[in-house]
Short mmCIF file of C-alpha atoms in Angstrom, two decimals:
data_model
loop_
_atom_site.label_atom_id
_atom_site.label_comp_id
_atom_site.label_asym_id
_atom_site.label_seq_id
_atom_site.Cartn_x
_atom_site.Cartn_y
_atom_site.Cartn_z
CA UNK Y 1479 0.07 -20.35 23.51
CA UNK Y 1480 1.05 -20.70 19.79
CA UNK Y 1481 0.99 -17.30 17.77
CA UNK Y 1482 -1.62 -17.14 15.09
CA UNK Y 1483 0.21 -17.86 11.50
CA UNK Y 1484 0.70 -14.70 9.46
CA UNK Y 1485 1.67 -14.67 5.61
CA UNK Y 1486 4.93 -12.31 5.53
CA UNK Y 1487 2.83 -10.45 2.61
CA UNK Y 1488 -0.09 -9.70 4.94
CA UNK Y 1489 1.19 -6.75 7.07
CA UNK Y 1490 -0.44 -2.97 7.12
CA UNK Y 1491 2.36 -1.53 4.24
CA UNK Y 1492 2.55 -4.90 2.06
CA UNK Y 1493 -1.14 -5.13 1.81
CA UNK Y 1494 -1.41 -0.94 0.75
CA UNK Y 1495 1.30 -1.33 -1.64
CA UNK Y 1496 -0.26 -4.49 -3.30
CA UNK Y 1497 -3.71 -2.54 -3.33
CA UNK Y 1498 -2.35 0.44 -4.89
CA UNK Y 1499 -0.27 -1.21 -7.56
CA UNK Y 1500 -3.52 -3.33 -8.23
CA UNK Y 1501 -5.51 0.69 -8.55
CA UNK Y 1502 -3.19 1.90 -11.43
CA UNK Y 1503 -3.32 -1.34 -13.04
CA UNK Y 1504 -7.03 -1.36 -13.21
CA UNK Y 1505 -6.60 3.10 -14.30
CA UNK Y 1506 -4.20 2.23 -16.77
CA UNK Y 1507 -6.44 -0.55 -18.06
CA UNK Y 1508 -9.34 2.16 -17.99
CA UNK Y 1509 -7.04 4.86 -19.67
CA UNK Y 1510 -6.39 2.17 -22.51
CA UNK Y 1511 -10.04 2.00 -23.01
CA UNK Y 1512 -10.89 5.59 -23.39
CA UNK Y 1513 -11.36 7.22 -27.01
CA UNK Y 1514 -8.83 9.89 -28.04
CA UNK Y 1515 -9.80 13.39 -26.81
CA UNK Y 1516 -8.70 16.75 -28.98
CA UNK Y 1517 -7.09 18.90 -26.44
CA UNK Y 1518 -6.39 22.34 -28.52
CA UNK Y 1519 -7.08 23.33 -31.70
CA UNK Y 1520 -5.39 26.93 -32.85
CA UNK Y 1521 -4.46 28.28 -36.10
CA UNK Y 1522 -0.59 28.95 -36.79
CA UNK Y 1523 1.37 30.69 -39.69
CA UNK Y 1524 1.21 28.80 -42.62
CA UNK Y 1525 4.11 29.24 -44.97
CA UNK Y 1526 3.30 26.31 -47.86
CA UNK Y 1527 -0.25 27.54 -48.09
CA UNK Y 1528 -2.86 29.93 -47.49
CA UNK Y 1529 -3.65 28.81 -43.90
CA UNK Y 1530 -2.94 26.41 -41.30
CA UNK Y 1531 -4.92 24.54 -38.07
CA UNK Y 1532 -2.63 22.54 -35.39
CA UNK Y 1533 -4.50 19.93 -33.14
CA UNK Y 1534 -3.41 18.41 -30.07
CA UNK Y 1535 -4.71 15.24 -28.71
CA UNK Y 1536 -4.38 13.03 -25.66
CA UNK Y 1537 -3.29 10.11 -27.66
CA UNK Y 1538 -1.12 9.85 -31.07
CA UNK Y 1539 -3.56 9.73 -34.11
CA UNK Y 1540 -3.77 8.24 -36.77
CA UNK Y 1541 -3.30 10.73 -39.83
CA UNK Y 1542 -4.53 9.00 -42.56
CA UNK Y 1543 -7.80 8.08 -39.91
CA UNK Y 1544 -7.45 12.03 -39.46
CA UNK Y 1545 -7.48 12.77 -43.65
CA UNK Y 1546 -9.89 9.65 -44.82
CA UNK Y 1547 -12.75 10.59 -41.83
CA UNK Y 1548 -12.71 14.80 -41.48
CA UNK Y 1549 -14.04 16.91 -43.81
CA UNK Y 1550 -14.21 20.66 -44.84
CA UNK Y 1551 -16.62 22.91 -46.74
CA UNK Y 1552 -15.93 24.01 -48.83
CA UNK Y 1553 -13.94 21.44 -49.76
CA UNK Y 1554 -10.24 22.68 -49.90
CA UNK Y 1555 -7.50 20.33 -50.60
CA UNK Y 1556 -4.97 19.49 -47.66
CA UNK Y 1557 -2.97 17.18 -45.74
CA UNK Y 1558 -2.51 16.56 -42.40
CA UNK Y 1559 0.82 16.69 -41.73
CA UNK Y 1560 3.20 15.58 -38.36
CA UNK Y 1561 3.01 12.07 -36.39
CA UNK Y 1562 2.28 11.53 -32.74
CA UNK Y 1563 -0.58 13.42 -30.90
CA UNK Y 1564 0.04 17.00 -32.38
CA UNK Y 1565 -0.94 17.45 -36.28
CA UNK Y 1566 -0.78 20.02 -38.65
CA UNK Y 1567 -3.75 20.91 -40.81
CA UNK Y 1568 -2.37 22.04 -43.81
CA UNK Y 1569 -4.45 23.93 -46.69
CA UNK Y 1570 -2.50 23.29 -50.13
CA UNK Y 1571 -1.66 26.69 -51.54
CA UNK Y 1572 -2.72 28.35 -54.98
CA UNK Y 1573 -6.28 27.81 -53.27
CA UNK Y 1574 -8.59 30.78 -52.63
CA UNK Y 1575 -10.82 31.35 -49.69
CA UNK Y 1576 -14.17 33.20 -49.85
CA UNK Y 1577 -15.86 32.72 -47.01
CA UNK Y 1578 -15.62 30.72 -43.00
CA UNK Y 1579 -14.61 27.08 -43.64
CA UNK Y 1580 -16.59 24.59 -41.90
CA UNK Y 1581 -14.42 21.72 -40.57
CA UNK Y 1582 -15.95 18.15 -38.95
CA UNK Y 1583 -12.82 16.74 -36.89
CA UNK Y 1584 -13.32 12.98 -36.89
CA UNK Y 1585 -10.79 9.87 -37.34
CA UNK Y 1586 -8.69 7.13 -34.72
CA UNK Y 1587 -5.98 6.67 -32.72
CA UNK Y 1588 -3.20 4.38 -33.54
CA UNK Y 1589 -5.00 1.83 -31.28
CA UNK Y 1590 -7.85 2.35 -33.81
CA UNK Y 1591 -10.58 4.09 -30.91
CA UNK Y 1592 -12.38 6.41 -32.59
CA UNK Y 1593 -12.24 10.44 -31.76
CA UNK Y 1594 -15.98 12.02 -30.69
CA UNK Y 1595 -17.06 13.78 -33.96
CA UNK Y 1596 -17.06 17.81 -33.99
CA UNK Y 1597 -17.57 20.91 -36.04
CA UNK Y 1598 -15.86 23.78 -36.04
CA UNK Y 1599 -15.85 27.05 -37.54
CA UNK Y 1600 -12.65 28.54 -38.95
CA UNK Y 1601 -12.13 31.67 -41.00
CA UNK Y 1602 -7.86 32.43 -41.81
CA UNK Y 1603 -8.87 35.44 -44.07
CA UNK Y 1604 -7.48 38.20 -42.81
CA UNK Y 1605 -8.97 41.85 -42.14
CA UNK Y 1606 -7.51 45.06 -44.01
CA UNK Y 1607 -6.27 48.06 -41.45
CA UNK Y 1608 -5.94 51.70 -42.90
CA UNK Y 1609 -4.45 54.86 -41.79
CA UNK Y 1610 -7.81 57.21 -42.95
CA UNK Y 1611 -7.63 61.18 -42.63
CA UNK Y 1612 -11.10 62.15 -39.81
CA UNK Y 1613 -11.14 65.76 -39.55
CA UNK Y 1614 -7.92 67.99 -38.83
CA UNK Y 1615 -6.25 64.15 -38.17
CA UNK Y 1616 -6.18 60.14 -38.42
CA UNK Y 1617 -7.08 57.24 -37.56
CA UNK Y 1618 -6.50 53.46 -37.93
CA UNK Y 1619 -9.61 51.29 -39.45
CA UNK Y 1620 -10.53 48.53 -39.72
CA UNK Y 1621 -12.45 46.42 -42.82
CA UNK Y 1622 -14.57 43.71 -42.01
CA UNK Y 1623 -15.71 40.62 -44.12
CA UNK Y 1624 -18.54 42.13 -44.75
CA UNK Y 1625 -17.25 45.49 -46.05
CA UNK Y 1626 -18.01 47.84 -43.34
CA UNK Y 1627 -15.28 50.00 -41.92
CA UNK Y 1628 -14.98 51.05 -37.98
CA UNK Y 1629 -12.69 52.68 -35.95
CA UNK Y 1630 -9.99 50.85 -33.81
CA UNK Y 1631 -8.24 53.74 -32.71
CA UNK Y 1632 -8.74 57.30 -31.65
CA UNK Y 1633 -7.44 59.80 -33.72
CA UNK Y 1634 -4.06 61.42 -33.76
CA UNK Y 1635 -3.07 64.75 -35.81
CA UNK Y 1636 -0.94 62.39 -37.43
CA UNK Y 1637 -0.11 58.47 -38.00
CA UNK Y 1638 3.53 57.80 -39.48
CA UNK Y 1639 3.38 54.04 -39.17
CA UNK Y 1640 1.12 51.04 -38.45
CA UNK Y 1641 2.08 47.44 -37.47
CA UNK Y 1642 0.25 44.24 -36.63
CA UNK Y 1643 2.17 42.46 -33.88
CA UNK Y 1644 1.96 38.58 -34.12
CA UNK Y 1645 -0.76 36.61 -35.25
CA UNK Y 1646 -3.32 39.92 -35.26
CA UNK Y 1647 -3.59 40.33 -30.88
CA UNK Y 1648 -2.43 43.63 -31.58
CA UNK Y 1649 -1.71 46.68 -33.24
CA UNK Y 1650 1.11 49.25 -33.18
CA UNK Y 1651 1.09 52.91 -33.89
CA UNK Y 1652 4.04 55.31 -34.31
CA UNK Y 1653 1.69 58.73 -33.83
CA UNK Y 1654 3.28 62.53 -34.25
CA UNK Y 1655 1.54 65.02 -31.81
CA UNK Y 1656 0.57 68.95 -32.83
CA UNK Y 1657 4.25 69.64 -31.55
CA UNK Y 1658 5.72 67.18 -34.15
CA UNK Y 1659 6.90 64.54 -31.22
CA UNK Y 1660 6.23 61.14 -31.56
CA UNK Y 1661 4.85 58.53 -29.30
CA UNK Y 1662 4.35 54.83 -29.84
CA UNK Y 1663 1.16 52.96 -28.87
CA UNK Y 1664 0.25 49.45 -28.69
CA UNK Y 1665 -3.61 48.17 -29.19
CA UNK Y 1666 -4.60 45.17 -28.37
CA UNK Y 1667 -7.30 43.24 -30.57
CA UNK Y 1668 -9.47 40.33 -30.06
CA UNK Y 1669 -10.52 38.22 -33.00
CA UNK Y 1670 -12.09 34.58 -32.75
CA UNK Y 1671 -11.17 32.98 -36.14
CA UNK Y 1672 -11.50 29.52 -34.90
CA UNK Y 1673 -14.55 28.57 -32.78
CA UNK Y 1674 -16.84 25.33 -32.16
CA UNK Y 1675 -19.98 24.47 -33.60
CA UNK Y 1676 -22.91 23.27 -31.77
CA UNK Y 1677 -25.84 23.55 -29.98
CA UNK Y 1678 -26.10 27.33 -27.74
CA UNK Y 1679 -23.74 29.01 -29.70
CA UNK Y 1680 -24.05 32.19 -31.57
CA UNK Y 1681 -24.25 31.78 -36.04
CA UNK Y 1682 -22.01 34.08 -36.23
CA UNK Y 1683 -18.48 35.16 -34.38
CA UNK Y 1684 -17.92 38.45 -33.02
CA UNK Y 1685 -16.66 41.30 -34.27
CA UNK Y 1686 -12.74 42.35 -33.82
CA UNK Y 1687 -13.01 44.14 -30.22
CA UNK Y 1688 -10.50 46.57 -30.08
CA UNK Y 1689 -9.34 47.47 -26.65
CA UNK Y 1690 -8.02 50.71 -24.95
CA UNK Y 1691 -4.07 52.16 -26.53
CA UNK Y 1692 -1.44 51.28 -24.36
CA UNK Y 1693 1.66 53.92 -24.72
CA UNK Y 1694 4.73 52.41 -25.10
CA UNK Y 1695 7.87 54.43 -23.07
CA UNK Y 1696 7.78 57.65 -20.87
CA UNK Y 1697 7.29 59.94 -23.18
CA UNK Y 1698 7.52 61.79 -26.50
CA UNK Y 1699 10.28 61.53 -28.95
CA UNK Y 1700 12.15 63.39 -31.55
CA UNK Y 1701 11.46 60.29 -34.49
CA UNK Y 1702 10.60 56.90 -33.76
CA UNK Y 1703 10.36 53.41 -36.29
CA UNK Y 1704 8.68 49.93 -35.33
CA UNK Y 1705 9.41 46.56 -36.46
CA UNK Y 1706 7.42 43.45 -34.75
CA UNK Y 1707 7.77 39.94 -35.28
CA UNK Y 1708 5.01 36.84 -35.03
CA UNK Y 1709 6.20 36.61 -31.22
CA UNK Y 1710 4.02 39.48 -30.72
CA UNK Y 1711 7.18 41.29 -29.55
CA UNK Y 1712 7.97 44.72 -31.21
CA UNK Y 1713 11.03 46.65 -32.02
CA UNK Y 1714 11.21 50.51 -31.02
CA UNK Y 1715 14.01 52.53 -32.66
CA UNK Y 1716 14.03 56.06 -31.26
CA UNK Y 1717 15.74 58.95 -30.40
CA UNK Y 1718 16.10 62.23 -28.53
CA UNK Y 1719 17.20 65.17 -28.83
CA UNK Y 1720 21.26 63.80 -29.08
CA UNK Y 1721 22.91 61.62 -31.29
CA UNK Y 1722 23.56 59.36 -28.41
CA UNK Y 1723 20.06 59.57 -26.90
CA UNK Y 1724 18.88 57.19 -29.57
CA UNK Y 1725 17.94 53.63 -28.39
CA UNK Y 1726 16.66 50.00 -29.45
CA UNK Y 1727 14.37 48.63 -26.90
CA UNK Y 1728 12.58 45.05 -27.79
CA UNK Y 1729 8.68 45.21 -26.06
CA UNK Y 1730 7.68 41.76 -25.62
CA UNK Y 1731 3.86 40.62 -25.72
CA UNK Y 1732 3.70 41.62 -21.80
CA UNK Y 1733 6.21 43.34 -19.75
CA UNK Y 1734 8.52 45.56 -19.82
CA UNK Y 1735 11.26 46.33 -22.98
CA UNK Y 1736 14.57 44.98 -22.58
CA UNK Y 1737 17.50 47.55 -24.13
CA UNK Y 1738 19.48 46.02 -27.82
CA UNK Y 1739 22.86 47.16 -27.92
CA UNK Y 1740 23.08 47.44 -31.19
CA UNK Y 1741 24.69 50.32 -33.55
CA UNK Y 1742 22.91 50.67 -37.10
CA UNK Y 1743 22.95 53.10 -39.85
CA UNK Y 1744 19.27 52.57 -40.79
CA UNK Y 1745 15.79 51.42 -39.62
CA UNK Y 1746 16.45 47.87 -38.08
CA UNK Y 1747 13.72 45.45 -38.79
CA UNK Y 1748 13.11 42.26 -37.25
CA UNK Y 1749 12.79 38.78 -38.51
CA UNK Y 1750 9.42 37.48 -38.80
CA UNK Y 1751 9.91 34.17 -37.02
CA UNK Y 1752 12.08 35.98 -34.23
CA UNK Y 1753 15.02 36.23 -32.59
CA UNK Y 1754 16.94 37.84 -35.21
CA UNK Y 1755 17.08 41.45 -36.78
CA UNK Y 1756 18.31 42.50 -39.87
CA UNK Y 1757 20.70 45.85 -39.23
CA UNK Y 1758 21.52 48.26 -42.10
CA UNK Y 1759 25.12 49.05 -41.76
CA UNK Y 1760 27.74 51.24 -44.06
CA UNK Y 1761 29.05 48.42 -45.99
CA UNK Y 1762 26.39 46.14 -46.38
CA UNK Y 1763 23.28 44.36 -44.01
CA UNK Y 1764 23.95 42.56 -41.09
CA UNK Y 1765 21.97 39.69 -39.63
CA UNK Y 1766 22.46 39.64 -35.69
CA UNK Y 1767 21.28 37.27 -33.18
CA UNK Y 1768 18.59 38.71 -30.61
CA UNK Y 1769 19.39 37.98 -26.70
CA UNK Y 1770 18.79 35.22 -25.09
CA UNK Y 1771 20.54 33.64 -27.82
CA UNK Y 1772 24.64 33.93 -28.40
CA UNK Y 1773 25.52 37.06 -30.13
CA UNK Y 1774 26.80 36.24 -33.50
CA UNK Y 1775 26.55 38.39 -36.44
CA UNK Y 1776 26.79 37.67 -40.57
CA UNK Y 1777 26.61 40.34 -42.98
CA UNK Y 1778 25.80 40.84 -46.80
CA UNK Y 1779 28.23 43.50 -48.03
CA UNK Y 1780 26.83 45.72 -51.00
CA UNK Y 1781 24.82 48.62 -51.28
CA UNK Y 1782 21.02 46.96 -50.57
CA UNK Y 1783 18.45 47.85 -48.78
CA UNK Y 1784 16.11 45.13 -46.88
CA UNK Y 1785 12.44 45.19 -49.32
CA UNK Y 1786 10.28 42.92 -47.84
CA UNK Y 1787 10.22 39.48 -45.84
CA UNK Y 1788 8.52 35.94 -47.38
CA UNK Y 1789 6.16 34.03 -45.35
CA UNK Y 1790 8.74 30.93 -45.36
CA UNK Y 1791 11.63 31.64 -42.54
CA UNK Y 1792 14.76 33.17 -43.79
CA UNK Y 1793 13.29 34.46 -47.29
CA UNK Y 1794 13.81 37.60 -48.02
CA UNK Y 1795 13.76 40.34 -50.91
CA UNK Y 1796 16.49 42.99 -51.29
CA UNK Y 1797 16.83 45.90 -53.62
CA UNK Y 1798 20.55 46.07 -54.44
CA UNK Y 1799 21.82 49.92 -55.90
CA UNK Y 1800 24.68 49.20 -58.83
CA UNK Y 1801 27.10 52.09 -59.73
CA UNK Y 1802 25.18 52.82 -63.08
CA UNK Y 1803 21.97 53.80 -61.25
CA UNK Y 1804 20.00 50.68 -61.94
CA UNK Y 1805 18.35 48.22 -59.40
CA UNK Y 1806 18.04 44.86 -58.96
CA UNK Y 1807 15.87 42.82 -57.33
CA UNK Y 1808 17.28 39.88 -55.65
CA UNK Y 1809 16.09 36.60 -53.17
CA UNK Y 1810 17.88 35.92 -50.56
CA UNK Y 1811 17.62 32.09 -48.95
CA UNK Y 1812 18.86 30.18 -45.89
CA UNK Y 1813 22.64 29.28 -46.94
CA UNK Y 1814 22.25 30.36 -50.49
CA UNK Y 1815 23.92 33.53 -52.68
CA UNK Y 1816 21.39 35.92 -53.32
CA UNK Y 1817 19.24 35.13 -56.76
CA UNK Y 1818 18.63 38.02 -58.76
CA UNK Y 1819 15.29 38.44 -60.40
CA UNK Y 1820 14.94 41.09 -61.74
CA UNK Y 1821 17.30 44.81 -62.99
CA UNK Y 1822 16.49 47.87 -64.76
CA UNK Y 1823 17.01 51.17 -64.94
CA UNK Y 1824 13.49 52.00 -63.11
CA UNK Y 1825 13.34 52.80 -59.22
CA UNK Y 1826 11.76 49.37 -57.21
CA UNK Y 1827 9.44 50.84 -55.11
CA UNK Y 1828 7.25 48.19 -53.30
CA UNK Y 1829 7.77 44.68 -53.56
CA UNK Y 1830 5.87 41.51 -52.36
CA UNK Y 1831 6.11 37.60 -52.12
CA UNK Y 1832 4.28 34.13 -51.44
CA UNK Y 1833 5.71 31.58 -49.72
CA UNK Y 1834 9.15 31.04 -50.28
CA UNK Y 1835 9.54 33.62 -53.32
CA UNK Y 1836 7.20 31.35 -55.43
CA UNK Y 1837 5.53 34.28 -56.84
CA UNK Y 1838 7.34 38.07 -56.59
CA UNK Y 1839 5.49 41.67 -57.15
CA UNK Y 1840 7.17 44.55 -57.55
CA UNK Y 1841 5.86 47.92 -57.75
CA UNK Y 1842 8.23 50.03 -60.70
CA UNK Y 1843 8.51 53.93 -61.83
CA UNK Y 1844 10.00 55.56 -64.24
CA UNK Y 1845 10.26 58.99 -65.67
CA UNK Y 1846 10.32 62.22 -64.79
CA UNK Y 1847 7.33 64.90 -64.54
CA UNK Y 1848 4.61 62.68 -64.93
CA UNK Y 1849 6.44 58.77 -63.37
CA UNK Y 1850 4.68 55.77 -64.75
CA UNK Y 1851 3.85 53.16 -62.85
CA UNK Y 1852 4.38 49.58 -63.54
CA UNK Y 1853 3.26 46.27 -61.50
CA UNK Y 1854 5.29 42.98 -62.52
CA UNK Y 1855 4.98 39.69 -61.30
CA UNK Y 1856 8.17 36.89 -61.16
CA UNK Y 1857 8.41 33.03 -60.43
CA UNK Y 1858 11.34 32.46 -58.14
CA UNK Y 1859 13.65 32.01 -61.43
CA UNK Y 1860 12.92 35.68 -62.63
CA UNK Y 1861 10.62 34.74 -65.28
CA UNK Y 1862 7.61 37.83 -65.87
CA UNK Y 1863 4.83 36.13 -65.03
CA UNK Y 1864 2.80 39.28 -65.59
CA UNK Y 1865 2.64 42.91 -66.24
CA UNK Y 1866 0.26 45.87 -65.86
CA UNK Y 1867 0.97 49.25 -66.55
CA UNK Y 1868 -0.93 51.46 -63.81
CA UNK Y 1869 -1.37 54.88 -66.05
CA UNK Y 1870 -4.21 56.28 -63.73
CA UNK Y 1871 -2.52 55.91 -60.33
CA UNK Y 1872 0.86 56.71 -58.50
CA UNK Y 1873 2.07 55.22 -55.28
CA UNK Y 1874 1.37 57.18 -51.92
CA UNK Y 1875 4.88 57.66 -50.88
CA UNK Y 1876 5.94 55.41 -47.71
CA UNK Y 1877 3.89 53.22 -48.17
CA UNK Y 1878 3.89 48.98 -49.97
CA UNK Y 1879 2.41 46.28 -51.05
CA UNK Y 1880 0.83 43.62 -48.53
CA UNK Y 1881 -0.10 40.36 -50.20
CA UNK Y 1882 -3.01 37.86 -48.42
CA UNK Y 1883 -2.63 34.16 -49.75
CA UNK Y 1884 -6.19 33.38 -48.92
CA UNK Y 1885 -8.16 35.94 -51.12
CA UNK Y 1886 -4.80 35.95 -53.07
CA UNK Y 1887 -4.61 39.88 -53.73
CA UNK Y 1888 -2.48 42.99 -53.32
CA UNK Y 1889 -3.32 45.84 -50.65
CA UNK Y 1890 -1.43 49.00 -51.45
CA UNK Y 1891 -2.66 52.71 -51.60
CA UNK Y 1892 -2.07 54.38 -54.71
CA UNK Y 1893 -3.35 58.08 -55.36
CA UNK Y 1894 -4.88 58.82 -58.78
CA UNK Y 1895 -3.60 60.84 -61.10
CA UNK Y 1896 -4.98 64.69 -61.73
CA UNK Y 1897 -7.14 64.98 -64.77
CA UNK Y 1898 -6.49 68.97 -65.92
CA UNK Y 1899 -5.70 71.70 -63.32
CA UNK Y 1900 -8.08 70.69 -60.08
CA UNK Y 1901 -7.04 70.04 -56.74
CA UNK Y 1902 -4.47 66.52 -56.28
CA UNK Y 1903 -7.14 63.54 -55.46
CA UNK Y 1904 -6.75 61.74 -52.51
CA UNK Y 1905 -4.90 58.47 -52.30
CA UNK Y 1906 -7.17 55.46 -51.36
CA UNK Y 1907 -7.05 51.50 -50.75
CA UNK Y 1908 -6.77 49.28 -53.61
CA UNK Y 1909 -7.07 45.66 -53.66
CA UNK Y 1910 -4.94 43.99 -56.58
CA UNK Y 1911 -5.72 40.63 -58.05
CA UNK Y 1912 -2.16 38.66 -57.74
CA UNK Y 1913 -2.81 36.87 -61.22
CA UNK Y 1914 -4.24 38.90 -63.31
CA UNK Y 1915 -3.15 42.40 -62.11
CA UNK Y 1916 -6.74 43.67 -62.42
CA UNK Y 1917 -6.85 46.76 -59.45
CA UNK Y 1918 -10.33 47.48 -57.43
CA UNK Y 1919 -10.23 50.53 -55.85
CA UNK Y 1920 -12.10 50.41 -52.46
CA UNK Y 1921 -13.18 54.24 -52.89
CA UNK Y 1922 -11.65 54.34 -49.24
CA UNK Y 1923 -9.45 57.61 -48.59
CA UNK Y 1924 -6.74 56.56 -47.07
CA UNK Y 1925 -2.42 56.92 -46.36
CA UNK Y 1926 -1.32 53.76 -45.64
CA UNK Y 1927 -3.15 49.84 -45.22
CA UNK Y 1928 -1.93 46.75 -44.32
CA UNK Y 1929 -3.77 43.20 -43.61
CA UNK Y 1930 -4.39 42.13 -40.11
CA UNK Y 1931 -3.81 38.26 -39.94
CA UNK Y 1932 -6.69 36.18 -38.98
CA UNK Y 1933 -4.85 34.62 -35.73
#
């Protein structure tokens, strides 16, 4: 009897293969067809303007689709910036912000399908924090939009120092007990500065929930500094009762520190964007690569001291100390000698900048008895931009200027000056316009404030 005729493609495994090459022909076909989805939307550090969104989608966009079909209100200039399927959202700086920006998301793909409309609510301004005196001690605060102030943190007989870590998930706090020990805590925050629009959803976002302190080490210490980065990781410098009990341990967002073997003459700070630290040494500042990357080391020789740190990575301000007793203020820039903006004769004690040194502050005294107080603002070229002589007010000593692009102003905490033979006032927040110079005192006692970044 003659076998039935088979066709050599027929068998069990030809015929599966055939069927599922045919399956993702006919899913890839279907994929083709689908519109572009947005996958995440988070804010980032913006260092060209006052604030910044990125966006990932599931297929490259178009960005001029992206900047002809989405709006904001109110309507800020920017640019979306970047090319494939992760954009930048890029507010144009020199631009204040006032209240939450409402953004509708819409434009195409580069196959020219269309992205599902959506609103979102984002608000980049940032919240101030203050070290206030509550009974025999203190306590860190925090300032909403809206201008109420609440507690974060329980209080301490004393706070030395007070650091947001990253993009405003946390704070740390270098507090002194009644023994005069010190002990550094971490807080985490929760903030929701970015949040969709639509139907179910609250009007308004939540406030800033601040959750329980988390102590940092075993135990109390004879002095102890903080530096932390936008990594959320944070630098403790601190010591025991020896020389050679001092340490450098780097706390990452979660987990446990890792030891720096580093040797420093001064309070070692870290970079902003990370994985470096600036190191004060005898014969200058040293720049020194953070594990896990090589270990490599520059240094700046010259008596200066580390200021303040730009937004823009590697920018930096330095006060440099000459021979004849005057200062100098000076940028320092990615491959560049340092520029110097600014000497005198008077002692720099607070300085500030914008983006990459764009605009400059810097908090001056001079004289003895009775110091005056001078505010000056620079353009990256040492030009005054502005001047304000601050006759009512002296600086609360330890403490600076932090600048916020999106209101554009000054927070520092400046004490005012005794009228007659009463009591010494106490030293309270003050919000500086950055353009005109023009302080608003918050009628806030306070020792030290900071802003919190938005996220």
């Amino acid at each position: 009897m003659t076998p039935p005729f088979r066709l050599p493609w027929a068998g069990p495994l030809p015929l599966t293969l055939a069927l599922a090459g045919l399956l993702a022909l006919v899913q890839q076909q279907l994929l083709l067809r689908q519109p572009p989805r947005l996958e995440r939307l988070t804010p980032v550090a913006a260092s060209s303007g006052p604030a910044a969104l990125q966006a990932r989608f599931s297929r490259p966009m178009d960005p001029a689709s992206l900047q002809a079909a989405s709006t904001l209100a109110p309507p800020l200039a920017h640019r979306w910036l970047g090319d494939g399927d992760t954009l930048l959202l890029n507010l144009s700086p020199d631009q204040r912000i006032s209240s939450p920006l409402q953004l509708q998301l819409a434009g195409r793909d580069r196959r020219g399908l269309a992205l599902a409309p959506q609103r979102w609510q984002w608000d980049p301004r940032p919240r101030l924090l203050a070290v206030v005196p509550v009974g025999a001690g203190e306590q860190v605060q925090l300032r909403e939009h809206d201008g109420r102030w609440r507690p974060i943190t329980p209080v301490w007989p004393r706070i030395t120092m007070l650091e947001p870590l990253g993009y405003g998930e946390a704070v740390a706090v270098v507090a002194r007990s009644e023994s005069g020990r010190f002990r550094v805590w971490r807080v985490p925050l929760r903030q929701q500065p970015l949040r969709p629009v639509g139907r179910g959803r609250p009007a308004s976002p939540a406030p800033v929930q601040a959750g329980a302190p988390e102590p940092l080490g075993a135990g109390e210490m004879v002095f102890a500094h903080i530096s932390a980065n936008r990594r959320g990781e944070l630098l403790v410098q601190a010591g025991g009762e020896q020389p050679d009990q001092v340490s450098l341990q780097l706390w990452p967002p979660r987990g446990g520190p890792s030891r720096l073997p580093l040797e420093a003459s001064g309070a070692v700070r870290l970079l902003p964007e990370g994985g470096s630290a600036v190191v004060p040494e005898i014969d200058g500042l040293g720049l020194q690569d953070l594990p896990p990357r090589p270990s490599r080391r520059q240094t700046l020789p010259g008596s200066r001291d580390l200021s303040s740190f730009c937004p823009r990575a590697g920018r930096a301000l330095l006060v440099r100390h000459w021979p004849d007793f005057r200062r100098s203020l000076e940028l320092v820039e990615p491959g560049v000698a340092p520029r110097q903006l600014w000497i005198g004769p008077q002692a720099l004690v607070a300085t500030a900048c914008s983006r990459g040194g764009e605009r400059v502050w810097a908090l001056l005294v001079e004289g003895v008895g009775r110091p005056a107080l001078t505010l000056i603002s620079l353009d990256r070229r040492g030009t005054v931009l502005a001047q304000r002589r601050l006759s009512q007010w002296e600086l609360e000593p330890g403490t600076g200027l932090s600048y916020d692009p999106t209101s554009d102003r000054l927070a520092v905490v400046l004490r005012p000056l005794e009228q007659g033979q009463g009591p010494p006032l106490p030293a309270q927040v003050v919000l500086i316009e950055a353009t005109s110079l023009t302080p608003v005192p918050l009628q806030l006692e306070a020792l030290q404030a900071v802003w919190l970044p938005a996220g």
